Amino acid sequence: MQVHLGGHLAWYDAYKRSRLEITLDQPITLIELLQNLGVPPAEIAVAAVNGIAVELEHARVSNQDHVDVYPPVGGG
């Protein structure tokens, strides 16, 4: 699976990577994936699986998927 941590979310990765390659033993929920990566689900404003916007609470992911997550964006 390919995971893209947009914005400041890369800071939650130990190596500060914004793109990760992950292998799962079985499909899991997107929230479980984020928790396994140390990314707080509360930090996610937009999530997409294979280019389609999803709700964190209902999305499931597997090894074939491409996941993009983004935090809220503030401006001034």
mmCIF file of C-alpha atoms in Angstrom:
data_model
loop_
_atom_site.group_PDB
_atom_site.id
_atom_site.type_symbol
_atom_site.label_atom_id
_atom_site.label_comp_id
_atom_site.label_asym_id
_atom_site.label_seq_id
_atom_site.Cartn_x
_atom_site.Cartn_y
_atom_site.Cartn_z
ATOM 1 C CA MET A 1 0.000 0.000 0.000
ATOM 2 C CA GLN A 2 1.121 3.525 -0.704
ATOM 3 C CA VAL A 3 0.380 6.197 1.889
ATOM 4 C CA HIS A 4 0.809 9.932 1.411
ATOM 5 C CA LEU A 5 0.905 12.084 4.549
ATOM 6 C CA GLY A 6 0.113 15.598 3.365
ATOM 7 C CA GLY A 7 1.071 18.873 5.025
ATOM 8 C CA HIS A 8 2.558 18.622 8.501
ATOM 9 C CA LEU A 9 1.402 14.997 8.912
ATOM 10 C CA ALA A 10 4.838 13.775 7.792
ATOM 11 C CA TRP A 11 6.145 14.923 11.176
ATOM 12 C CA TYR A 12 4.372 11.959 12.776
ATOM 13 C CA ASP A 13 6.600 9.549 10.840
ATOM 14 C CA ALA A 14 9.850 8.726 12.661
ATOM 15 C CA TYR A 15 11.827 9.610 9.505
ATOM 16 C CA LYS A 16 9.606 12.582 8.544
ATOM 17 C CA ARG A 17 8.595 10.909 5.272
ATOM 18 C CA SER A 18 5.522 12.104 3.427
ATOM 19 C CA ARG A 19 5.289 8.950 1.282
ATOM 20 C CA LEU A 20 5.297 5.474 2.786
ATOM 21 C CA GLU A 21 5.145 1.914 1.414
ATOM 22 C CA ILE A 22 3.307 -0.372 3.829
ATOM 23 C CA THR A 23 2.442 -4.058 3.717
ATOM 24 C CA LEU A 24 -0.571 -5.267 5.678
ATOM 25 C CA ASP A 25 -1.344 -8.807 6.818
ATOM 26 C CA GLN A 26 -5.052 -8.198 6.209
ATOM 27 C CA PRO A 27 -7.413 -5.302 5.401
ATOM 28 C CA ILE A 28 -7.893 -2.831 8.264
ATOM 29 C CA THR A 29 -9.809 0.369 8.866
ATOM 30 C CA LEU A 30 -8.222 3.628 7.852
ATOM 31 C CA ILE A 31 -8.366 4.769 11.476
ATOM 32 C CA GLU A 32 -6.389 1.665 12.533
ATOM 33 C CA LEU A 33 -3.802 2.407 9.849
ATOM 34 C CA LEU A 34 -3.407 5.974 11.060
ATOM 35 C CA GLN A 35 -3.107 4.869 14.666
ATOM 36 C CA ASN A 36 -0.472 2.284 13.679
ATOM 37 C CA LEU A 37 1.472 5.080 11.975
ATOM 38 C CA GLY A 38 1.149 7.340 15.020
ATOM 39 C CA VAL A 39 -1.011 9.874 13.172
ATOM 40 C CA PRO A 40 -3.914 11.113 15.315
ATOM 41 C CA PRO A 41 -7.175 10.709 13.368
ATOM 42 C CA ALA A 42 -8.276 14.081 14.780
ATOM 43 C CA GLU A 43 -5.530 15.687 12.650
ATOM 44 C CA ILE A 44 -7.129 14.496 9.387
ATOM 45 C CA ALA A 45 -9.442 16.864 7.516
ATOM 46 C CA VAL A 46 -9.495 15.066 4.148
ATOM 47 C CA ALA A 47 -8.840 11.419 3.331
ATOM 48 C CA ALA A 48 -8.899 9.630 -0.005
ATOM 49 C CA VAL A 49 -8.469 5.986 -0.955
ATOM 50 C CA ASN A 50 -7.553 5.376 -4.599
ATOM 51 C CA GLY A 51 -8.427 8.982 -5.410
ATOM 52 C CA ILE A 52 -11.924 8.843 -3.904
ATOM 53 C CA ALA A 53 -12.766 10.919 -0.817
ATOM 54 C CA VAL A 54 -13.747 8.722 2.134
ATOM 55 C CA GLU A 55 -14.966 9.121 5.704
ATOM 56 C CA LEU A 56 -12.402 7.952 8.242
ATOM 57 C CA GLU A 57 -15.014 6.113 10.284
ATOM 58 C CA HIS A 58 -16.104 3.870 7.399
ATOM 59 C CA ALA A 59 -13.050 3.384 5.179
ATOM 60 C CA ARG A 60 -11.164 0.090 4.989
ATOM 61 C CA VAL A 61 -7.806 -0.291 3.272
ATOM 62 C CA SER A 62 -5.699 -3.149 1.931
ATOM 63 C CA ASN A 63 -2.330 -3.652 0.233
ATOM 64 C CA GLN A 64 -3.566 -2.652 -3.225
ATOM 65 C CA ASP A 65 -4.733 0.793 -2.086
ATOM 66 C CA HIS A 66 -3.253 4.256 -2.397
ATOM 67 C CA VAL A 67 -4.140 6.421 0.601
ATOM 68 C CA ASP A 68 -3.837 10.210 0.835
ATOM 69 C CA VAL A 69 -4.529 12.087 4.061
ATOM 70 C CA TYR A 70 -4.377 15.833 4.677
ATOM 71 C CA PRO A 71 -4.692 18.047 7.736
ATOM 72 C CA PRO A 72 -6.897 21.136 7.888
ATOM 73 C CA VAL A 73 -5.263 24.145 6.248
ATOM 74 C CA GLY A 74 -5.168 27.473 8.018
ATOM 75 C CA GLY A 75 -4.640 30.793 6.363
ATOM 76 C CA GLY A 76 -4.308 34.378 7.280
#
